[in-house]
Amino acid sequence: MNTTEYKVTGMTCGHCEMSVREEVSQIAGVEDIQVSAQSGTLVVTTTETLDDAEVLAAVGEAGYSAVRA
Amino acid sequence: MNTTEYKVTGMTCGHCEMSVREEVSQIAGVEDIQVSAQSGTLVVTTTETLDDAEVLAAVGEAGYSAVRA
């Protein structure tokens, strides 16, 4: 298992968290997603090595921006 | 046409506005809805007299609370 943390800016509520979760969950190999609007964090657990670019793109699709923490 | 304004607390983003809009749009006779998370306002335009209780209940269904402005 690999766990990778990102800082996400722009999320304000549970709907925002849900939007990010939906997009990130579509990445192959994702086993768990923890996302918090309050702390602006996204923690992705994967079975294999995670491609940061895919995560940043998924967060962008949801309408927010992320950087590797 | 009747236009009625409400103050809504708890909305933080466009998703929140959309949730309120969806619920309020189900009330019979509603012709137009203006909702702003930034100003915390909801303005409902109806063809007939609007029942405040229905609006307050709809906003509650969306997960927020409202009072007549």
Tab-separated table of N, CA and C in Angstrom:
chain	number	residue	atom	x	y	z
A	1	MET	N	0.840	-1.197	0.000
A	1	MET	CA	0.000	0.000	0.000
A	1	MET	C	0.878	1.251	0.000
A	2	ASN	N	0.463	2.216	-0.779
A	2	ASN	CA	1.124	3.524	-0.797
A	2	ASN	C	0.118	4.572	-0.349
A	3	THR	N	0.539	5.442	0.551
A	3	THR	CA	-0.323	6.534	0.996
A	3	THR	C	0.351	7.847	0.645
A	4	THR	N	-0.372	8.694	-0.070
A	4	THR	CA	0.186	9.958	-0.536
A	4	THR	C	-0.743	11.084	-0.135
A	5	GLU	N	-0.151	12.160	0.393
A	5	GLU	CA	-0.964	13.281	0.856
A	5	GLU	C	-0.794	14.488	-0.056
A	6	TYR	N	-1.895	15.172	-0.268
A	6	TYR	CA	-1.921	16.385	-1.088
A	6	TYR	C	-2.614	17.496	-0.306
A	7	LYS	N	-2.212	18.734	-0.604
A	7	LYS	CA	-2.932	19.897	-0.084
A	7	LYS	C	-3.852	20.380	-1.198
A	8	VAL	N	-5.109	20.551	-0.871
A	8	VAL	CA	-6.103	20.979	-1.864
A	8	VAL	C	-6.666	22.331	-1.437
A	9	THR	N	-6.678	23.270	-2.347
A	9	THR	CA	-7.239	24.583	-2.013
A	9	THR	C	-8.585	24.773	-2.696
A	10	GLY	N	-9.480	25.452	-2.010
A	10	GLY	CA	-10.760	25.834	-2.595
A	10	GLY	C	-11.961	25.050	-2.108
A	11	MET	N	-11.730	23.919	-1.429
A	11	MET	CA	-12.876	23.158	-0.927
A	11	MET	C	-13.448	23.875	0.290
A	12	THR	N	-14.774	23.990	0.328
A	12	THR	CA	-15.391	24.684	1.456
A	12	THR	C	-16.374	23.820	2.240
A	13	CYS	N	-16.857	22.749	1.651
A	13	CYS	CA	-17.921	21.988	2.334
A	13	CYS	C	-17.923	20.537	1.914
A	14	GLY	N	-18.861	19.807	2.455
A	14	GLY	CA	-18.964	18.386	2.164
A	14	GLY	C	-19.230	18.071	0.709
A	15	HIS	N	-19.944	18.981	0.019
A	15	HIS	CA	-20.176	18.773	-1.415
A	15	HIS	C	-18.857	18.828	-2.170
A	16	CYS	N	-17.997	19.751	-1.757
A	16	CYS	CA	-16.681	19.893	-2.393
A	16	CYS	C	-15.860	18.619	-2.175
A	17	GLU	N	-15.889	18.129	-0.954
A	17	GLU	CA	-15.172	16.881	-0.646
A	17	GLU	C	-15.673	15.750	-1.529
A	18	MET	N	-16.991	15.689	-1.699
A	18	MET	CA	-17.600	14.623	-2.490
A	18	MET	C	-17.167	14.719	-3.949
A	19	SER	N	-17.071	15.952	-4.466
A	19	SER	CA	-16.649	16.141	-5.856
A	19	SER	C	-15.224	15.631	-6.061
A	20	VAL	N	-14.352	15.955	-5.118
A	20	VAL	CA	-12.962	15.499	-5.208
A	20	VAL	C	-12.904	13.979	-5.100
A	21	ARG	N	-13.637	13.448	-4.138
A	21	ARG	CA	-13.656	11.993	-3.925
A	21	ARG	C	-14.100	11.258	-5.194
A	22	GLU	N	-15.142	11.769	-5.824
A	22	GLU	CA	-15.674	11.121	-7.031
A	22	GLU	C	-14.633	11.054	-8.138
A	23	GLU	N	-13.929	12.163	-8.338
A	23	GLU	CA	-12.940	12.189	-9.424
A	23	GLU	C	-11.735	11.310	-9.110
A	24	VAL	N	-11.243	11.414	-7.880
A	24	VAL	CA	-10.037	10.658	-7.510
A	24	VAL	C	-10.326	9.157	-7.488
A	25	SER	N	-11.564	8.801	-7.162
A	25	SER	CA	-11.909	7.376	-7.077
A	25	SER	C	-11.849	6.680	-8.433
A	26	GLN	N	-11.824	7.486	-9.500
A	26	GLN	CA	-11.769	6.894	-10.847
A	26	GLN	C	-10.357	6.504	-11.283
A	27	ILE	N	-9.373	6.882	-10.462
A	27	ILE	CA	-7.982	6.523	-10.792
A	27	ILE	C	-7.765	5.041	-10.468
A	28	ALA	N	-7.154	4.329	-11.406
A	28	ALA	CA	-6.924	2.897	-11.230
A	28	ALA	C	-6.055	2.635	-10.004
A	29	GLY	N	-6.425	1.627	-9.234
A	29	GLY	CA	-5.612	1.211	-8.092
A	29	GLY	C	-5.879	1.943	-6.797
A	30	VAL	N	-6.810	2.893	-6.814
A	30	VAL	CA	-7.102	3.637	-5.585
A	30	VAL	C	-7.933	2.762	-4.639
A	31	GLU	N	-7.421	2.604	-3.421
A	31	GLU	CA	-8.066	1.746	-2.429
A	31	GLU	C	-8.819	2.548	-1.373
A	32	ASP	N	-8.298	3.738	-1.056
A	32	ASP	CA	-8.942	4.549	-0.017
A	32	ASP	C	-8.656	6.017	-0.268
A	33	ILE	N	-9.650	6.850	0.068
A	33	ILE	CA	-9.530	8.293	-0.103
A	33	ILE	C	-10.018	8.961	1.174
A	34	GLN	N	-9.175	9.809	1.760
A	34	GLN	CA	-9.603	10.638	2.885
A	34	GLN	C	-9.502	12.068	2.419
A	35	VAL	N	-10.597	12.799	2.511
A	35	VAL	CA	-10.568	14.177	2.037
A	35	VAL	C	-11.271	15.068	3.056
A	36	SER	N	-10.638	16.201	3.352
A	36	SER	CA	-11.192	17.126	4.343
A	36	SER	C	-11.149	18.549	3.823
A	37	ALA	N	-12.324	19.145	3.691
A	37	ALA	CA	-12.395	20.548	3.283
A	37	ALA	C	-11.810	21.430	4.382
A	38	GLN	N	-12.061	21.051	5.627
A	38	GLN	CA	-11.618	21.870	6.758
A	38	GLN	C	-10.101	22.011	6.806
A	39	SER	N	-9.407	20.901	6.623
A	39	SER	CA	-7.940	20.960	6.688
A	39	SER	C	-7.317	21.115	5.309
A	40	GLY	N	-8.137	21.005	4.259
A	40	GLY	CA	-7.613	21.120	2.897
A	40	GLY	C	-6.666	19.989	2.530
A	41	THR	N	-6.978	18.805	3.008
A	41	THR	CA	-6.099	17.674	2.732
A	41	THR	C	-6.813	16.568	1.964
A	42	LEU	N	-6.011	15.875	1.197
A	42	LEU	CA	-6.473	14.704	0.442
A	42	LEU	C	-5.415	13.629	0.649
A	43	VAL	N	-5.827	12.476	1.155
A	43	VAL	CA	-4.893	11.375	1.368
A	43	VAL	C	-5.391	10.196	0.558
A	44	VAL	N	-4.557	9.751	-0.364
A	44	VAL	CA	-4.947	8.692	-1.297
A	44	VAL	C	-4.112	7.449	-1.017
A	45	THR	N	-4.791	6.335	-0.829
A	45	THR	CA	-4.102	5.065	-0.615
A	45	THR	C	-4.298	4.186	-1.850
A	46	THR	N	-3.190	3.662	-2.345
A	46	THR	CA	-3.242	2.870	-3.578
A	46	THR	C	-2.516	1.540	-3.397
A	47	THR	N	-2.879	0.606	-4.235
A	47	THR	CA	-2.207	-0.698	-4.204
A	47	THR	C	-0.849	-0.606	-4.880
A	48	GLU	N	-0.765	0.260	-5.897
A	48	GLU	CA	0.507	0.405	-6.600
A	48	GLU	C	0.964	1.861	-6.525
A	49	THR	N	2.086	2.146	-7.130
A	49	THR	CA	2.613	3.513	-7.110
A	49	THR	C	1.603	4.459	-7.764
A	50	LEU	N	1.399	5.577	-7.103
A	50	LEU	CA	0.413	6.538	-7.567
A	50	LEU	C	1.097	7.589	-8.446
A	51	ASP	N	0.456	7.918	-9.550
A	51	ASP	CA	0.977	8.959	-10.447
A	51	ASP	C	0.401	10.303	-9.994
A	52	ASP	N	1.276	11.145	-9.426
A	52	ASP	CA	0.821	12.454	-8.936
A	52	ASP	C	0.024	13.211	-9.990
A	53	ALA	N	0.483	13.143	-11.228
A	53	ALA	CA	-0.167	13.915	-12.297
A	53	ALA	C	-1.639	13.521	-12.438
A	54	GLU	N	-1.921	12.242	-12.240
A	54	GLU	CA	-3.311	11.773	-12.350
A	54	GLU	C	-4.168	12.353	-11.231
A	55	VAL	N	-3.580	12.418	-10.035
A	55	VAL	CA	-4.322	12.952	-8.886
A	55	VAL	C	-4.562	14.452	-9.068
A	56	LEU	N	-3.516	15.160	-9.481
A	56	LEU	CA	-3.664	16.608	-9.662
A	56	LEU	C	-4.697	16.899	-10.754
A	57	ALA	N	-4.705	16.076	-11.796
A	57	ALA	CA	-5.685	16.264	-12.873
A	57	ALA	C	-7.100	15.977	-12.373
A	58	ALA	N	-7.254	14.940	-11.551
A	58	ALA	CA	-8.577	14.567	-11.030
A	58	ALA	C	-9.124	15.676	-10.130
A	59	VAL	N	-8.258	16.223	-9.291
A	59	VAL	CA	-8.690	17.317	-8.413
A	59	VAL	C	-9.073	18.529	-9.262
A	60	GLY	N	-8.313	18.756	-10.319
A	60	GLY	CA	-8.631	19.847	-11.237
A	60	GLY	C	-9.981	19.645	-11.910
A	61	GLU	N	-10.264	18.399	-12.290
A	61	GLU	CA	-11.566	18.073	-12.890
A	61	GLU	C	-12.709	18.425	-11.938
A	62	ALA	N	-12.461	18.223	-10.660
A	62	ALA	CA	-13.484	18.521	-9.656
A	62	ALA	C	-13.633	20.025	-9.435
A	63	GLY	N	-12.655	20.803	-9.926
A	63	GLY	CA	-12.763	22.248	-9.823
A	63	GLY	C	-11.867	22.883	-8.757
A	64	TYR	N	-10.875	22.119	-8.284
A	64	TYR	CA	-9.984	22.623	-7.232
A	64	TYR	C	-8.545	22.426	-7.678
A	65	SER	N	-7.613	22.930	-6.875
A	65	SER	CA	-6.218	22.709	-7.228
A	65	SER	C	-5.481	22.051	-6.076
A	66	ALA	N	-4.533	21.190	-6.428
A	66	ALA	CA	-3.812	20.414	-5.426
A	66	ALA	C	-2.316	20.472	-5.680
A	67	VAL	N	-1.565	20.311	-4.593
A	67	VAL	CA	-0.121	20.100	-4.691
A	67	VAL	C	0.235	18.946	-3.756
A	68	ARG	N	1.303	18.270	-4.086
A	68	ARG	CA	1.798	17.187	-3.225
A	68	ARG	C	2.212	17.785	-1.880
A	69	ALA	N	1.750	17.188	-0.782
A	69	ALA	CA	2.061	17.754	0.545
A	69	ALA	C	3.483	17.360	0.964
B	1	MET	N	-47.062	38.168	-9.875
B	1	MET	CA	-45.831	37.566	-9.353
B	1	MET	C	-45.571	38.038	-7.919
B	2	ASN	N	-45.126	37.125	-7.102
B	2	ASN	CA	-44.715	37.448	-5.743
B	2	ASN	C	-43.237	37.139	-5.594
B	3	THR	N	-42.482	38.052	-5.029
B	3	THR	CA	-41.060	37.822	-4.780
B	3	THR	C	-40.811	37.885	-3.284
B	4	THR	N	-40.217	36.836	-2.752
B	4	THR	CA	-39.986	36.748	-1.313
B	4	THR	C	-38.521	36.450	-1.053
B	5	GLU	N	-37.946	37.183	-0.112
B	5	GLU	CA	-36.531	36.985	0.182
B	5	GLU	C	-36.331	36.312	1.532
B	6	TYR	N	-35.345	35.438	1.566
B	6	TYR	CA	-34.984	34.720	2.788
B	6	TYR	C	-33.490	34.850	3.025
B	7	LYS	N	-33.108	34.804	4.285
B	7	LYS	CA	-31.698	34.705	4.650
B	7	LYS	C	-31.409	33.250	4.949
B	8	VAL	N	-30.377	32.728	4.307
B	8	VAL	CA	-30.021	31.317	4.483
B	8	VAL	C	-28.624	31.243	5.091
B	9	THR	N	-28.493	30.471	6.145
B	9	THR	CA	-27.168	30.328	6.759
B	9	THR	C	-26.590	28.946	6.461
B	10	GLY	N	-25.291	28.918	6.280
B	10	GLY	CA	-24.585	27.645	6.130
B	10	GLY	C	-24.107	27.336	4.732
B	11	MET	N	-24.613	28.054	3.720
B	11	MET	CA	-24.151	27.786	2.353
B	11	MET	C	-22.739	28.352	2.187
B	12	THR	N	-21.861	27.561	1.596
B	12	THR	CA	-20.482	28.034	1.411
B	12	THR	C	-20.033	28.084	-0.040
B	13	CYS	N	-20.724	27.388	-0.928
B	13	CYS	CA	-20.208	27.298	-2.305
B	13	CYS	C	-21.330	27.037	-3.298
B	14	GLY	N	-20.960	26.927	-4.542
B	14	GLY	CA	-21.939	26.699	-5.598
B	14	GLY	C	-22.701	25.388	-5.461
B	15	HIS	N	-22.049	24.377	-4.866
B	15	HIS	CA	-22.762	23.121	-4.639
B	15	HIS	C	-23.903	23.337	-3.654
B	16	CYS	N	-23.630	24.148	-2.643
B	16	CYS	CA	-24.649	24.441	-1.632
B	16	CYS	C	-25.822	25.179	-2.276
B	17	GLU	N	-25.497	26.159	-3.113
B	17	GLU	CA	-26.552	26.903	-3.823
B	17	GLU	C	-27.407	25.940	-4.642
B	18	MET	N	-26.737	25.001	-5.309
B	18	MET	CA	-27.445	24.061	-6.172
B	18	MET	C	-28.381	23.170	-5.353
B	19	SER	N	-27.921	22.766	-4.174
B	19	SER	CA	-28.759	21.924	-3.309
B	19	SER	C	-30.022	22.668	-2.898
B	20	VAL	N	-29.867	23.928	-2.523
B	20	VAL	CA	-31.024	24.735	-2.126
B	20	VAL	C	-31.956	24.918	-3.323
B	21	ARG	N	-31.370	25.258	-4.462
B	21	ARG	CA	-32.165	25.475	-5.676
B	21	ARG	C	-32.990	24.241	-6.035
B	22	GLU	N	-32.361	23.085	-5.950
B	22	GLU	CA	-33.063	21.842	-6.297
B	22	GLU	C	-34.289	21.612	-5.418
B	23	GLU	N	-34.113	21.840	-4.120
B	23	GLU	CA	-35.231	21.592	-3.204
B	23	GLU	C	-36.340	22.631	-3.380
B	24	VAL	N	-35.949	23.890	-3.469
B	24	VAL	CA	-36.959	24.954	-3.563
B	24	VAL	C	-37.716	24.869	-4.892
B	25	SER	N	-37.036	24.388	-5.938
B	25	SER	CA	-37.678	24.301	-7.255
B	25	SER	C	-38.827	23.299	-7.279
B	26	GLN	N	-38.879	22.444	-6.263
B	26	GLN	CA	-39.953	21.440	-6.209
B	26	GLN	C	-41.257	21.996	-5.644
B	27	ILE	N	-41.215	23.209	-5.126
B	27	ILE	CA	-42.428	23.813	-4.573
B	27	ILE	C	-43.332	24.267	-5.724
B	28	ALA	N	-44.600	23.966	-5.634
B	28	ALA	CA	-45.556	24.314	-6.692
B	28	ALA	C	-45.615	25.819	-6.883
B	29	GLY	N	-45.635	26.246	-8.130
B	29	GLY	CA	-45.813	27.662	-8.434
B	29	GLY	C	-44.545	28.495	-8.463
B	30	VAL	N	-43.399	27.865	-8.193
B	30	VAL	CA	-42.137	28.612	-8.205
B	30	VAL	C	-41.719	28.887	-9.644
B	31	GLU	N	-41.495	30.168	-9.939
B	31	GLU	CA	-41.153	30.599	-11.297
B	31	GLU	C	-39.670	30.940	-11.441
B	32	ASP	N	-39.084	31.444	-10.362
B	32	ASP	CA	-37.678	31.831	-10.428
B	32	ASP	C	-37.041	31.723	-9.051
B	33	ILE	N	-35.766	31.357	-9.034
B	33	ILE	CA	-35.015	31.221	-7.788
B	33	ILE	C	-33.657	31.883	-7.978
B	34	GLN	N	-33.345	32.813	-7.100
B	34	GLN	CA	-32.003	33.397	-7.075
B	34	GLN	C	-31.402	33.034	-5.732
B	35	VAL	N	-30.234	32.390	-5.766
B	35	VAL	CA	-29.627	31.969	-4.509
B	35	VAL	C	-28.136	32.297	-4.534
B	36	SER	N	-27.663	32.873	-3.438
B	36	SER	CA	-26.260	33.263	-3.352
B	36	SER	C	-25.657	32.815	-2.036
B	37	ALA	N	-24.638	31.963	-2.136
B	37	ALA	CA	-23.930	31.542	-0.925
B	37	ALA	C	-23.179	32.719	-0.327
B	38	GLN	N	-22.633	33.561	-1.208
B	38	GLN	CA	-21.812	34.677	-0.727
B	38	GLN	C	-22.602	35.642	0.151
B	39	SER	N	-23.814	35.980	-0.303
B	39	SER	CA	-24.619	36.927	0.477
B	39	SER	C	-25.592	36.213	1.417
B	40	GLY	N	-25.699	34.898	1.285
B	40	GLY	CA	-26.618	34.148	2.132
B	40	GLY	C	-28.068	34.495	1.878
B	41	THR	N	-28.386	34.731	0.612
B	41	THR	CA	-29.761	35.109	0.279
B	41	THR	C	-30.410	34.102	-0.676
B	42	LEU	N	-31.713	34.031	-0.527
B	42	LEU	CA	-32.547	33.214	-1.409
B	42	LEU	C	-33.746	34.073	-1.775
B	43	VAL	N	-33.962	34.280	-3.056
B	43	VAL	CA	-35.104	35.073	-3.507
B	43	VAL	C	-35.955	34.173	-4.400
B	44	VAL	N	-37.196	33.990	-3.985
B	44	VAL	CA	-38.093	33.078	-4.684
B	44	VAL	C	-39.230	33.869	-5.312
B	45	THR	N	-39.434	33.661	-6.595
B	45	THR	CA	-40.537	34.304	-7.303
B	45	THR	C	-41.582	33.252	-7.638
B	46	THR	N	-42.832	33.558	-7.301
B	46	THR	CA	-43.909	32.596	-7.515
B	46	THR	C	-45.080	33.252	-8.230
B	47	THR	N	-45.867	32.418	-8.867
B	47	THR	CA	-47.064	32.914	-9.529
B	47	THR	C	-48.158	33.218	-8.514
B	48	GLU	N	-48.198	32.437	-7.451
B	48	GLU	CA	-49.214	32.641	-6.418
B	48	GLU	C	-48.540	32.908	-5.079
B	49	THR	N	-49.340	33.109	-4.062
B	49	THR	CA	-48.781	33.371	-2.733
B	49	THR	C	-47.915	32.195	-2.295
B	50	LEU	N	-46.751	32.533	-1.769
B	50	LEU	CA	-45.797	31.503	-1.358
B	50	LEU	C	-45.995	31.189	0.123
B	51	ASP	N	-45.949	29.898	0.432
B	51	ASP	CA	-46.064	29.469	1.826
B	51	ASP	C	-44.651	29.409	2.411
B	52	ASP	N	-44.353	30.354	3.322
B	52	ASP	CA	-43.028	30.384	3.939
B	52	ASP	C	-42.610	29.030	4.492
B	53	ALA	N	-43.539	28.349	5.095
B	53	ALA	CA	-43.209	27.072	5.741
B	53	ALA	C	-42.648	26.074	4.730
B	54	GLU	N	-43.198	26.121	3.504
B	54	GLU	CA	-42.698	25.201	2.474
B	54	GLU	C	-41.268	25.528	2.088
B	55	VAL	N	-40.980	26.839	2.014
B	55	VAL	CA	-39.624	27.254	1.651
B	55	VAL	C	-38.638	26.884	2.756
B	56	LEU	N	-39.022	27.181	3.991
B	56	LEU	CA	-38.131	26.864	5.110
B	56	LEU	C	-37.877	25.361	5.192
B	57	ALA	N	-38.916	24.576	4.914
B	57	ALA	CA	-38.759	23.119	4.936
B	57	ALA	C	-37.842	22.656	3.806
B	58	ALA	N	-37.985	23.270	2.621
B	58	ALA	CA	-37.163	22.892	1.465
B	58	ALA	C	-35.693	23.203	1.731
B	59	VAL	N	-35.440	24.373	2.302
B	59	VAL	CA	-34.055	24.744	2.626
B	59	VAL	C	-33.499	23.776	3.676
B	60	GLY	N	-34.337	23.414	4.620
B	60	GLY	CA	-33.933	22.435	5.626
B	60	GLY	C	-33.595	21.093	5.017
B	61	GLU	N	-34.388	20.672	4.025
B	61	GLU	CA	-34.118	19.419	3.319
B	61	GLU	C	-32.740	19.444	2.663
B	62	ALA	N	-32.360	20.621	2.177
B	62	ALA	CA	-31.059	20.772	1.527
B	62	ALA	C	-29.919	20.782	2.549
B	63	GLY	N	-30.275	20.962	3.822
B	63	GLY	CA	-29.257	20.910	4.864
B	63	GLY	C	-28.863	22.262	5.443
B	64	TYR	N	-29.683	23.280	5.199
B	64	TYR	CA	-29.376	24.634	5.680
B	64	TYR	C	-30.580	25.168	6.436
B	65	SER	N	-30.423	26.358	7.029
B	65	SER	CA	-31.573	26.946	7.695
B	65	SER	C	-31.834	28.336	7.143
B	66	ALA	N	-33.116	28.685	7.089
B	66	ALA	CA	-33.530	29.956	6.501
B	66	ALA	C	-34.504	30.676	7.413
B	67	VAL	N	-34.516	31.984	7.281
B	67	VAL	CA	-35.555	32.806	7.900
B	67	VAL	C	-36.019	33.809	6.851
B	68	ARG	N	-37.263	34.251	6.988
B	68	ARG	CA	-37.789	35.277	6.102
B	68	ARG	C	-36.985	36.555	6.299
B	69	ALA	N	-36.524	37.165	5.222
B	69	ALA	CA	-35.702	38.386	5.349
B	69	ALA	C	-36.594	39.581	5.628
